[in-house]
Short mmCIF file of C-alpha atoms in Angstrom, two decimals:
data_model
loop_
_atom_site.label_atom_id
_atom_site.label_comp_id
_atom_site.label_asym_id
_atom_site.label_seq_id
_atom_site.Cartn_x
_atom_site.Cartn_y
_atom_site.Cartn_z
CA MET J 1 56.41 -13.27 -27.77
CA PRO J 2 52.62 -14.28 -29.72
CA VAL J 3 50.13 -13.71 -27.42
CA GLU J 4 47.33 -16.27 -26.96
CA ARG J 5 44.20 -15.21 -28.37
CA SER J 6 41.59 -14.19 -25.46
CA VAL J 7 40.30 -17.33 -24.00
CA LEU J 8 36.73 -15.17 -24.07
CA ASP J 9 37.04 -16.14 -27.13
CA THR J 10 36.91 -20.32 -27.46
CA TRP J 11 34.04 -19.70 -24.55
CA ILE J 12 31.97 -17.81 -26.53
CA GLU J 13 32.19 -19.96 -29.62
CA LYS J 14 31.63 -22.76 -28.25
CA LYS J 15 29.06 -21.78 -25.93
CA GLU J 16 26.79 -19.36 -28.46
CA MET J 17 27.91 -22.51 -31.70
CA LEU J 18 29.08 -18.77 -33.32
CA SER J 19 32.24 -18.24 -35.30
CA LEU J 20 34.03 -15.14 -34.22
CA SER J 21 35.94 -14.95 -37.71
CA SER J 22 34.77 -11.17 -37.99
CA GLN J 23 33.37 -8.39 -35.73
CA LYS J 24 30.60 -8.07 -38.18
CA ALA J 25 29.93 -12.44 -38.05
CA LEU J 26 29.53 -10.77 -33.99
CA SER J 27 27.49 -7.58 -34.58
CA ASP J 28 24.43 -9.06 -36.73
CA TRP J 29 24.49 -12.04 -33.80
CA GLN J 30 24.42 -9.52 -31.91
CA LEU J 31 21.45 -7.42 -33.54
CA LYS J 32 19.58 -10.60 -33.62
CA LYS J 33 19.98 -11.18 -29.72
CA ILE J 34 18.95 -7.42 -29.61
CA ARG J 35 15.59 -7.64 -31.10
CA ASN J 36 14.82 -11.14 -29.41
CA LEU J 37 15.51 -8.85 -25.81
CA LEU J 38 13.02 -6.09 -27.02
CA VAL J 39 10.63 -8.66 -27.98
CA TYR J 40 10.54 -10.47 -24.82
CA ALA J 41 11.24 -7.56 -22.43
CA GLY J 42 7.78 -5.67 -23.95
CA THR J 43 5.84 -8.66 -23.86
CA ASN J 44 7.03 -9.68 -20.16
CA SER J 45 7.55 -6.80 -18.09
CA PRO J 46 4.92 -4.01 -17.61
CA TRP J 47 7.49 -1.39 -17.76
CA TYR J 48 9.12 -1.99 -20.66
CA ARG J 49 5.51 -2.59 -22.06
CA LYS J 50 5.09 1.59 -21.77
CA ARG J 51 8.29 2.11 -22.28
CA LEU J 52 9.41 0.17 -25.80
CA SER J 53 5.57 1.45 -27.45
CA GLY J 54 6.00 3.22 -30.60
CA HIS J 55 9.10 1.61 -30.91
CA ALA J 56 9.49 -1.28 -34.11
CA LEU J 57 12.28 -3.24 -33.82
CA PRO J 58 15.39 -2.01 -35.79
CA GLU J 59 17.35 -3.52 -38.63
CA SER J 60 20.39 -1.51 -37.39
CA LEU J 61 22.51 -1.85 -34.62
CA GLU J 62 22.97 2.13 -35.63
CA GLU J 63 18.69 1.91 -35.24
CA PHE J 64 19.69 0.97 -32.19
CA ALA J 65 21.50 3.85 -30.76
CA SER J 66 18.37 5.73 -31.01
CA PHE J 67 15.91 3.84 -28.51
CA PRO J 68 15.92 5.81 -25.03
CA LEU J 69 18.58 5.70 -22.19
CA MET J 70 17.67 4.77 -19.10
CA ASP J 71 19.35 4.69 -15.58
CA GLY J 72 19.56 3.81 -11.61
CA GLN J 73 16.62 6.10 -10.96
CA ALA J 74 14.67 4.56 -14.10
CA LEU J 75 15.95 1.37 -12.25
CA ALA J 76 14.35 3.00 -8.43
CA ASP J 77 11.91 4.76 -9.77
CA ALA J 78 10.16 1.61 -11.72
CA GLY J 79 11.10 -1.75 -8.89
CA LEU J 80 8.68 -4.19 -9.37
CA SER J 81 7.27 -3.54 -12.99
CA MET J 82 10.56 -4.00 -14.69
CA LEU J 83 10.58 -7.77 -14.31
CA CYS J 84 10.52 -9.96 -16.67
CA VAL J 85 10.04 -13.14 -14.64
CA SER J 86 7.48 -14.04 -11.52
CA GLN J 87 8.78 -12.97 -7.64
CA GLY J 88 9.42 -16.73 -7.08
CA ASP J 89 11.42 -17.25 -9.99
CA ILE J 90 13.78 -14.08 -8.22
CA SER J 91 16.88 -16.34 -6.49
CA ARG J 92 18.93 -12.91 -5.63
CA VAL J 93 17.79 -9.23 -4.94
CA VAL J 94 20.68 -6.65 -4.44
CA THR J 95 20.07 -3.08 -3.09
CA LEU J 96 22.17 -0.29 -3.84
CA GLN J 97 21.99 3.51 -3.32
CA THR J 98 21.15 5.64 -6.27
CA SER J 99 22.35 9.87 -5.87
CA GLY J 100 18.80 10.72 -7.18
CA THR J 101 17.61 13.82 -5.14
CA GLU J 102 14.81 11.25 -3.65
CA GLY J 103 17.66 8.73 -2.29
CA ARG J 104 14.78 6.46 -2.99
CA PRO J 105 18.34 2.91 -3.85
CA LYS J 106 17.42 1.34 -6.84
CA ARG J 107 17.13 -2.71 -6.87
CA ILE J 108 18.87 -5.36 -8.91
CA PHE J 109 17.18 -8.15 -9.47
CA TYR J 110 18.90 -12.12 -10.68
CA THR J 111 17.34 -15.53 -11.48
CA ALA J 112 19.47 -18.77 -11.06
CA GLY J 113 19.71 -18.47 -14.64
CA ASP J 114 21.39 -15.19 -14.43
CA GLN J 115 23.90 -15.90 -11.34
CA GLU J 116 24.71 -18.98 -13.61
CA LEU J 117 25.69 -17.10 -17.06
CA THR J 118 28.39 -15.29 -14.70
CA VAL J 119 29.68 -18.66 -12.72
CA SER J 120 30.45 -19.50 -16.14
CA PHE J 121 31.94 -16.54 -17.30
CA PHE J 122 34.00 -16.19 -14.44
CA HIS J 123 34.76 -19.91 -15.39
CA HIS J 124 36.38 -20.40 -18.10
CA GLY J 125 38.03 -16.10 -18.48
CA MET J 126 40.16 -17.29 -14.78
CA SER J 127 41.67 -19.90 -17.02
CA GLU J 128 43.39 -16.91 -18.15
CA LEU J 129 45.22 -16.77 -15.08
CA THR J 130 45.26 -20.17 -13.58
CA SER J 131 45.39 -23.55 -14.01
CA GLU J 132 44.06 -26.06 -12.76
CA GLY J 133 45.56 -27.89 -10.04
CA GLU J 134 47.02 -24.55 -8.54
CA ALA J 135 45.58 -22.39 -5.89
CA VAL J 136 43.76 -19.38 -5.96
CA MET J 137 42.98 -17.02 -3.02
CA VAL J 138 39.57 -14.62 -2.66
CA PHE J 139 39.80 -11.73 -1.09
CA LEU J 140 36.79 -10.12 -1.53
CA PRO J 141 33.56 -11.06 0.30
CA PHE J 142 32.19 -14.72 -0.46
CA LYS J 143 30.02 -15.71 2.29
CA ALA J 144 26.91 -14.37 0.75
CA GLU J 145 25.83 -16.77 -1.25
CA GLY J 146 25.12 -15.50 -4.92
CA CYS J 147 28.29 -12.39 -3.39
CA VAL J 148 30.22 -11.82 -6.19
CA GLY J 149 32.94 -14.07 -4.24
CA ASP J 150 30.60 -17.10 -4.12
CA LEU J 151 29.88 -16.60 -7.75
CA LEU J 152 33.86 -16.26 -8.71
CA ILE J 153 34.72 -19.32 -6.60
CA ARG J 154 31.86 -21.67 -8.23
CA GLY J 155 33.89 -20.81 -11.03
CA LEU J 156 37.03 -21.69 -10.07
CA LYS J 157 35.57 -24.91 -8.92
CA ARG J 158 35.34 -25.86 -12.61
CA LEU J 159 37.69 -24.83 -13.58
CA GLY J 160 40.25 -26.97 -11.38
CA VAL J 161 41.59 -24.99 -8.95
CA GLN J 162 41.78 -24.59 -5.34
CA PRO J 163 39.93 -21.64 -3.95
CA VAL J 164 40.74 -20.05 -0.69
CA GLY J 165 37.97 -17.29 0.17
CA TYR J 166 40.18 -14.97 2.33
CA GLY J 167 37.39 -11.26 2.65
CA LEU J 168 38.86 -8.41 2.14
CA MET J 169 42.03 -7.58 3.48
CA ASP J 170 42.22 -5.47 6.95
CA ASP J 171 45.59 -7.26 8.66
CA LEU J 172 48.75 -7.01 5.70
CA ALA J 173 50.22 -9.55 7.88
CA ASP J 174 48.04 -12.08 7.97
CA CYS J 175 46.60 -11.74 4.04
CA ALA J 176 50.85 -12.21 3.99
CA LYS J 177 51.09 -15.28 5.91
CA ALA J 178 47.69 -16.75 4.56
CA ILE J 179 49.37 -16.53 0.45
CA LEU J 180 51.88 -18.45 1.48
CA GLU J 181 50.31 -20.98 3.96
CA ASN J 182 48.47 -21.97 1.10
CA ARG J 183 50.88 -21.78 -1.65
CA ILE J 184 48.75 -19.36 -3.58
CA SER J 185 49.72 -19.16 -7.12
CA CYS J 186 46.97 -16.44 -8.02
CA ALA J 187 45.03 -13.89 -5.98
CA VAL J 188 41.79 -11.22 -7.44
CA GLY J 189 41.11 -8.65 -5.42
CA ILE J 190 40.63 -4.73 -4.78
CA PRO J 191 43.62 -2.10 -5.85
CA VAL J 192 44.12 -0.61 -3.53
CA GLN J 193 44.71 -2.85 -1.48
CA PHE J 194 46.94 -5.19 -2.94
CA LEU J 195 49.24 -2.03 -3.27
CA ALA J 196 49.20 -1.64 0.68
CA LEU J 197 50.12 -5.83 -0.18
CA GLY J 198 52.82 -5.07 -2.03
CA GLU J 199 54.15 -2.15 -0.23
CA TYR J 200 53.72 -4.36 2.93
CA CYS J 201 56.18 -7.06 1.61
CA ARG J 202 58.71 -5.09 -0.45
CA LYS J 203 59.43 -3.37 2.67
CA ARG J 204 60.14 -6.37 4.46
CA GLY J 205 61.92 -8.66 1.69
CA ILE J 206 58.75 -10.03 2.15
CA TYR J 207 58.96 -13.08 -1.08
CA LEU J 208 55.09 -14.22 -1.80
CA PRO J 209 54.53 -17.13 -4.81
CA LEU J 210 52.39 -15.15 -6.82
CA LYS J 211 52.16 -15.29 -10.50
CA ALA J 212 49.35 -13.89 -11.30
CA VAL J 213 47.27 -11.21 -8.82
CA LEU J 214 43.76 -10.28 -11.12
CA LEU J 215 41.66 -6.82 -9.77
CA SER J 216 39.27 -5.72 -10.32
CA THR J 217 36.17 -3.21 -8.49
CA ASP J 218 37.83 -0.15 -8.70
CA TYR J 219 39.48 1.63 -11.49
CA LEU J 220 42.69 0.43 -11.82
CA ALA J 221 45.79 3.53 -12.59
CA ILE J 222 49.20 3.11 -14.67
CA PRO J 223 51.05 3.69 -11.65
CA VAL J 224 48.62 1.59 -9.21
CA ARG J 225 49.22 -1.42 -11.56
CA GLU J 226 52.77 -0.75 -12.00
CA ARG J 227 54.57 -1.02 -8.06
CA ILE J 228 51.59 -3.53 -8.07
CA ALA J 229 53.70 -5.77 -10.37
CA SER J 230 57.02 -4.28 -9.47
CA ALA J 231 56.65 -4.76 -5.95
CA LEU J 232 54.61 -8.73 -5.38
CA GLY J 233 57.52 -9.72 -8.41
CA CYS J 234 53.89 -11.12 -10.97
CA GLU J 235 51.71 -10.17 -13.75
CA VAL J 236 48.90 -8.38 -13.03
CA TYR J 237 45.43 -8.72 -14.62
CA ASN J 238 42.79 -6.08 -14.69
CA HIS J 239 39.07 -7.29 -14.93
CA PHE J 240 35.26 -3.85 -15.41
CA GLY J 241 32.64 -5.65 -13.32
CA MET J 242 29.88 -4.20 -12.21
CA THR J 243 26.40 -5.78 -10.05
CA GLU J 244 24.02 -4.28 -13.35
CA THR J 245 25.93 -6.71 -15.66
CA GLY J 246 25.40 -9.31 -13.16
CA LEU J 247 29.36 -8.83 -11.39
CA GLY J 248 31.60 -10.03 -14.39
CA CYS J 249 31.40 -8.33 -17.70
CA ALA J 250 35.22 -7.61 -19.27
CA LEU J 251 38.32 -8.91 -19.08
CA GLU J 252 42.17 -8.35 -19.99
CA CYS J 253 43.98 -11.20 -21.62
CA GLY J 254 48.16 -11.58 -21.81
CA ALA J 255 47.97 -9.10 -24.59
CA HIS J 256 47.36 -6.10 -21.72
CA ASP J 257 45.79 -3.73 -23.92
CA GLY J 258 42.03 -3.21 -22.67
CA MET J 259 39.78 -5.68 -21.71
CA HIS J 260 37.78 -8.17 -23.61
CA ILE J 261 33.51 -8.14 -23.20
CA ARG J 262 31.75 -10.78 -22.77
CA GLU J 263 30.09 -9.94 -26.19
CA ASN J 264 28.25 -13.32 -25.73
CA ASP J 265 26.16 -11.87 -22.35
CA ILE J 266 26.23 -7.72 -22.50
CA TYR J 267 26.76 -5.58 -25.87
CA ALA J 268 28.27 -1.80 -25.30
CA GLU J 269 28.22 1.43 -26.38
CA ILE J 270 30.00 4.31 -25.37
CA VAL J 271 27.84 8.18 -25.50
CA HIS J 272 29.04 11.33 -24.67
CA PRO J 273 27.06 12.51 -21.60
CA VAL J 274 25.35 15.36 -22.26
CA THR J 275 24.22 14.73 -25.98
CA HIS J 276 23.94 11.44 -25.11
CA GLU J 277 25.66 11.07 -28.95
CA VAL J 278 26.47 7.10 -29.60
CA LEU J 279 30.96 8.29 -30.02
CA GLU J 280 33.16 6.49 -32.02
CA ASP J 281 35.67 4.01 -30.79
CA GLY J 282 38.36 5.38 -29.49
CA GLU J 283 36.40 8.61 -28.22
CA TRP J 284 35.51 8.84 -24.88
CA GLY J 285 32.12 8.72 -23.10
CA GLU J 286 29.95 7.49 -20.61
CA LEU J 287 29.50 4.07 -21.10
CA VAL J 288 26.01 2.42 -21.91
CA ILE J 289 24.89 -1.25 -21.20
CA THR J 290 22.10 -4.38 -22.73
CA THR J 291 21.91 -6.91 -21.39
CA LEU J 292 22.11 -9.91 -23.78
CA THR J 293 20.50 -12.59 -21.77
CA ARG J 294 19.25 -11.73 -18.63
CA GLU J 295 15.77 -13.31 -17.75
CA GLY J 296 14.61 -11.75 -14.56
CA MET J 297 16.08 -7.85 -14.61
CA PRO J 298 17.43 -7.57 -18.27
CA LEU J 299 18.64 -3.96 -18.66
CA LEU J 300 18.17 -2.03 -22.02
CA ARG J 301 20.59 1.02 -22.85
CA TYR J 302 21.81 1.22 -18.68
CA ARG J 303 23.18 4.40 -17.97
CA THR J 304 26.50 2.80 -15.95
CA GLY J 305 27.91 5.99 -15.26
CA ASP J 306 32.18 4.81 -15.85
CA PHE J 307 33.67 6.73 -17.76
CA ALA J 308 35.38 4.68 -20.72
CA ARG J 309 36.21 4.31 -24.35
CA LEU J 310 36.46 1.34 -27.07
CA LEU J 311 39.56 0.75 -27.68
CA PRO J 312 39.83 1.59 -32.09
CA GLY J 313 41.19 -2.20 -33.83
CA LEU J 314 41.83 -5.83 -32.66
CA CYS J 315 43.81 -6.45 -30.41
CA ALA J 316 47.41 -8.22 -30.08
CA CYS J 317 46.32 -11.59 -29.09
CA GLY J 318 43.50 -11.61 -32.29
CA SER J 319 40.85 -11.69 -30.81
CA GLN J 320 37.84 -10.53 -32.18
CA LEU J 321 35.81 -9.24 -29.29
CA LYS J 322 35.20 -5.70 -28.31
CA ARG J 323 37.91 -4.07 -25.43
CA LEU J 324 37.10 -1.76 -23.15
CA GLU J 325 39.40 1.22 -21.71
CA CYS J 326 37.88 1.92 -17.96
CA GLY J 327 38.87 5.79 -16.47
CA GLY J 328 36.77 5.28 -13.24
CA ARG J 329 33.85 7.26 -12.09
CA LEU J 330 32.72 9.88 -14.69
CA GLY J 331 32.42 12.40 -11.76
CA PHE J 332 33.90 15.65 -13.80
CA GLY J 333 34.84 15.10 -17.03
CA GLY J 334 37.57 12.27 -16.22
CA MET J 335 39.33 14.44 -13.57
CA ILE J 336 39.31 11.07 -11.43
CA ALA J 337 40.80 9.12 -13.37
CA LYS J 338 43.83 11.82 -14.07
CA LEU J 339 44.43 11.96 -10.10
CA ASP J 340 44.87 8.45 -10.09
CA GLU J 341 47.02 8.50 -12.65
CA ALA J 342 48.70 11.66 -10.86
CA LEU J 343 48.84 10.73 -6.67
CA PHE J 344 49.62 7.19 -7.40
CA SER J 345 52.98 8.11 -8.78
CA MET J 346 53.54 8.94 -5.37
CA ASP J 347 55.75 6.88 -3.38
CA LEU J 348 54.23 5.01 -1.02
CA LEU J 349 51.00 6.70 -1.33
CA VAL J 350 48.10 3.99 -0.98
CA ASP J 351 44.70 5.50 -1.62
CA TYR J 352 42.95 9.26 -1.10
CA ASP J 353 40.63 10.63 -0.81
CA ALA J 354 39.24 13.68 -2.83
CA GLU J 355 36.07 16.77 -3.11
CA TYR J 356 36.27 18.61 -5.48
CA GLU J 357 33.89 21.96 -4.72
CA PRO J 358 33.73 23.47 -8.84
CA ASP J 359 31.98 27.06 -7.69
CA VAL J 360 35.17 27.36 -6.00
CA LYS J 361 37.36 25.73 -8.13
CA ARG J 362 38.65 23.72 -4.48
CA LEU J 363 40.13 20.30 -4.96
CA THR J 364 40.50 18.99 -1.24
CA LEU J 365 42.88 15.83 -1.10
CA GLY J 366 43.51 13.21 2.13
CA LEU J 367 46.06 11.15 1.02
CA LYS J 368 46.93 8.01 3.11
CA PHE J 369 50.67 6.69 2.76
CA MET J 370 51.67 3.69 3.56
CA ASP J 371 54.88 3.34 6.33
CA ASP J 372 55.68 1.70 9.78
CA ARG J 373 55.52 4.85 11.41
CA PHE J 374 55.93 8.53 10.39
CA CYS J 375 55.06 11.86 11.46
CA VAL J 376 53.57 14.43 9.16
CA GLU J 377 54.51 18.26 9.67
CA ARG J 378 51.21 20.45 10.44
CA SER J 379 50.70 23.78 9.02
CA CYS J 380 50.67 25.87 12.61
CA ALA J 381 52.89 28.54 14.05
CA ASP J 382 54.40 25.96 16.76
CA LYS J 383 55.60 23.54 13.76
CA ASN J 384 54.11 20.99 16.40
CA SER J 385 54.66 17.25 14.87
CA ILE J 386 50.54 15.01 14.65
CA ASP J 387 50.40 10.77 15.16
CA ILE J 388 49.60 9.76 11.48
CA SER J 389 47.47 6.44 12.44
CA SER J 390 51.21 5.13 14.31
CA VAL J 391 50.77 1.27 15.31
CA ASN J 392 51.83 1.57 18.85
CA GLY J 393 52.42 5.12 20.22
CA ASN J 394 51.65 9.12 19.54
CA CYS J 395 54.34 11.80 18.17
CA MET J 396 53.05 13.74 21.08
CA ASP J 397 54.80 15.99 22.97
CA LYS J 398 58.46 15.58 20.94
CA ASN J 399 57.96 12.13 22.09
CA PHE J 400 57.53 8.40 20.18
CA THR J 401 56.64 6.26 23.61
CA SER J 402 53.91 3.48 24.16
CA GLU J 403 56.38 0.40 25.11
CA ASN J 404 58.75 0.23 27.83
CA CYS J 405 62.39 -0.70 27.11
CA ASN J 406 63.66 -3.75 29.77
CA ASP J 407 64.09 -2.85 32.96
CA GLY J 408 63.51 1.62 31.90
CA ASN J 409 61.58 3.59 29.92
CA CYS J 410 62.35 5.13 26.32
CA ASN J 411 63.00 9.08 26.98
CA ASP J 412 61.75 11.84 25.60
CA ARG J 413 64.81 12.09 23.67
CA ASN J 414 64.01 8.84 22.19
CA CYS J 415 61.78 7.40 19.21
CA ILE J 416 60.70 3.87 19.96
CA VAL J 417 57.99 1.36 20.00
CA GLY J 418 59.25 -1.47 21.73
CA ASN J 419 62.64 -3.07 23.40
CA CYS J 420 66.25 -3.43 23.35
CA ASN J 421 67.33 -6.91 22.46
CA ASN J 422 68.28 -8.95 25.34
CA GLY J 423 66.69 -6.57 27.30
CA ILE J 424 69.69 -4.34 27.82
CA CYS J 425 69.37 0.06 27.81
CA SER J 426 72.56 1.27 29.29
CA ASP J 427 71.39 3.34 31.85
CA GLY J 428 68.00 2.16 31.94
CA ASN J 429 67.09 4.20 28.81
CA CYS J 430 67.71 3.80 24.16
CA SER J 431 70.20 7.13 25.30
CA ASP J 432 69.95 9.20 22.93
CA ARG J 433 69.08 7.23 19.48
CA ASN J 434 67.70 4.23 18.25
CA CYS J 435 67.85 1.31 16.83
CA ASN J 436 66.67 0.26 13.55
CA HIS J 437 63.05 -2.81 13.63
CA ARG J 438 63.48 -2.24 17.52
CA ASN J 439 66.36 -4.35 18.54
CA CYS J 440 70.20 -3.53 18.99
CA ASN J 441 72.04 -5.60 17.87
CA ASP J 442 74.08 -7.26 22.19
CA GLY J 443 71.20 -5.65 23.44
CA ASP J 444 73.25 -1.98 23.45
CA CYS J 445 72.27 1.73 22.18
CA SER J 446 74.52 3.35 23.58
CA ASN J 447 76.37 6.62 21.52
CA GLY J 448 73.25 5.45 19.41
CA ASN J 449 74.75 2.84 17.15
CA CYS J 450 74.33 -1.20 17.70
CA SER J 451 78.22 -2.73 18.75
CA ASP J 452 80.13 -1.83 15.24
CA GLY J 453 77.83 0.52 14.07
CA ASP J 454 75.77 -1.29 12.43
CA CYS J 455 72.39 -2.21 12.54
CA SER J 456 70.49 -5.47 10.23
CA ASN J 457 69.04 -3.32 7.30
CA GLY J 458 70.46 0.27 8.18
CA ASN J 459 73.01 2.56 10.41
CA CYS J 460 72.47 3.73 13.40
CA SER J 461 75.74 5.86 12.84
CA ASP J 462 75.19 9.70 12.87
CA GLY J 463 71.53 9.27 14.43
CA ASN J 464 70.06 7.14 11.11
CA CYS J 465 67.91 4.98 12.43
CA ASN J 466 66.09 3.87 9.11
CA HIS J 467 62.10 3.05 9.17
CA LYS J 468 61.13 3.37 12.48
CA ASN J 469 63.10 6.19 13.97
CA CYS J 470 63.09 9.83 13.47
CA SER J 471 67.62 11.78 14.23
CA ASP J 472 68.13 12.10 16.91
CA GLY J 473 65.42 10.10 19.31
CA ASN J 474 63.25 13.80 18.26
CA CYS J 475 60.31 13.02 16.50
CA ASN J 476 60.58 16.90 16.39
CA TYR J 477 60.15 18.99 13.29
CA ARG J 478 63.70 20.10 12.72
CA ASN J 479 64.38 16.24 11.68
CA ARG J 480 63.62 13.93 9.61
CA MET J 481 65.17 10.74 8.96
CA ASN J 482 64.13 8.15 5.79
CA ARG J 483 61.02 7.49 5.48
CA CYS J 484 60.55 8.76 9.29
CA TYR J 485 59.17 12.00 9.28
CA ILE J 486 57.32 13.33 6.31
CA ASP J 487 57.28 17.14 5.56
CA ARG J 488 54.36 19.12 4.51
CA ASN J 489 55.32 21.34 2.59
CA ASP J 490 57.10 18.31 0.84
CA ILE J 491 53.53 16.61 -0.19
CA ASP J 492 52.37 19.91 -1.06
CA ILE J 493 54.61 20.85 -3.66
CA THR J 494 55.12 16.64 -4.81
CA ALA J 495 51.70 16.74 -4.87
CA ASN J 496 50.68 19.87 -6.99
CA LYS J 497 53.38 19.29 -9.75
CA LEU J 498 52.32 16.26 -10.07
CA LEU J 499 48.13 17.02 -11.12
CA SER J 500 50.10 19.84 -12.71
CA ASP J 501 52.26 17.78 -15.21
CA ALA J 502 48.54 16.25 -16.00
CA GLY J 503 46.93 18.80 -17.49
CA LEU J 504 44.20 19.17 -14.13
CA ASP J 505 45.33 22.70 -12.87
CA ILE J 506 42.20 23.57 -15.48
CA TYR J 507 39.52 22.62 -12.97
CA PHE J 508 40.95 24.16 -9.79
CA ASN J 509 43.18 26.99 -8.61
CA GLU J 510 42.88 26.20 -5.08
CA VAL J 511 44.27 22.56 -3.23
CA CYS J 512 44.35 21.33 -0.08
CA ILE J 513 46.10 18.19 1.57
CA SER J 514 45.81 16.42 4.25
CA CYS J 515 48.17 13.31 5.30
CA SER J 516 47.31 9.87 6.95
CA GLY J 517 48.91 6.57 7.52
CA LEU J 518 48.24 3.29 6.61
CA SER J 519 49.95 0.23 8.36
CA HIS J 520 49.72 -3.27 9.92
CA ILE J 521 45.49 -2.91 9.60
CA LEU J 522 44.16 -1.50 6.41
CA ASP J 523 41.18 1.36 7.07
CA CYS J 524 39.83 1.60 3.42
CA ARG J 525 37.93 -1.64 4.14
CA ALA J 526 35.57 -1.79 0.90
CA GLY J 527 38.70 -0.22 -1.37
CA LYS J 528 37.48 1.92 -3.29
CA ARG J 529 38.16 6.37 -2.83
CA LYS J 530 35.79 8.17 -1.49
CA VAL J 531 35.86 11.20 -4.00
CA LYS J 532 32.54 13.41 -4.07
CA ILE J 533 31.64 16.67 -6.79
CA ARG J 534 29.67 18.79 -5.21
CA GLY J 535 27.72 21.41 -8.24
CA LYS J 536 24.90 20.11 -10.45
CA TYR J 537 25.80 16.39 -12.21
CA GLU J 538 24.90 17.53 -15.72
CA SER J 539 25.88 21.66 -15.41
CA ASP J 540 29.44 20.23 -14.01
CA LEU J 541 29.81 17.28 -17.61
CA HIS J 542 28.80 20.13 -20.28
CA ALA J 543 31.66 22.74 -18.71
CA ALA J 544 34.21 19.82 -19.14
CA TRP J 545 33.27 18.55 -21.84
CA ASN J 546 33.36 22.16 -23.22
CA ALA J 547 36.66 23.09 -21.65
#
């Protein structure tokens, strides 16, 4: 089926009165904007005036590649001296922490005109996913004026859709309810949070009326995209943006083959992270951006710290706009992206933390799984089970209890957190085994079977209490049934195989794994994996690129 040309093409052509008939026409236009920007910044900013002294205006984009790069530390050091307008013209300031040794924060300044550029991009870009009269839910912060959710909602209103601000997901049941009650057809949010929502709905048979979701703020691994699309039954679009780009930067079209850059506002390059040589299309390196139209604090050849490449050739949609493919934060030779691709292939995994120590080649992983309740075996002599983020109970002393059955307690042979239907437990206890989803048909749990031996969504026969119960009512290391219990050794073997298959074994020779669970409450509120790589940044990169 033919793919329609990216909506960004039409927007740029109309806004800039520019024909995107060829990439040369666009490149010539960008060179003109860069030359104007150099004059503007050198005239109005004390910091740029000093930095650009001695540099003649470039006659080509190749000449512009010889201009010095800047990074987050430069932003932090320059402060107000980088501004090209008076402080009175600034409408929003965003403070971000840098990774520099001094820890001085960097501040990004925006005028009202700068923010309008982003609103316009969101307005036209979202027409790729939704149209007038539909309802769109925003699972991003939106209450602060000028934040990403606020700018997105402004753009959606111009499009004629009904925007519904929600905020970050912290209660999956409430998120699903909000989508259903507001008849949401399109939603915007964070990959790992939508992954958790998808697993939550899939396990409970909840159908959401979503036809499209836009994912942003984090790297989108292929397994994550596929699992979200499968669980929610909708089309998944990817977007890349960062504070330094004004929050919006690049958006997928219907071809889903790279994100089209808003090249009227941003000029993108890919450089070698160590030599800083500009790389050819298709080669992976560090994304460098130049903001072509910013008033308050324009950025010239800014190192983003993102691992990326520009895809060669034209998109199947016919757009002349360059396409960006991102691989997460730069990290150790792109290891973060490879970790995502490998680990998110594990069923029910919805997030992870990682720490890599290059000196000893040790990788420490904290895996977070989605399930109602489960236990993970501790690697210790007594082989006791440990509690992993159970919602209402603990796996302690081989019990999984915290609530009472009506007229009786769940004794130490049971793994139930709830009531038998109609309050009837034989002999005051849920004897021997438990039934699925906390309730027994007709309130009878005798002999480990529901009446006729059948539980909704699973059988109790032979101790098989699906979804929430451990076989034989125990939560000890000897029994495991239907994801109620996840064996530590199984995780070790599976994770190591996935990492090895992805070629990551070249980076380390020791993997340490711990596990935790996510269920009703999502504990990754920011939605981003915590990944730390110890050691000196440049030396690690140099070793990775020469490996």
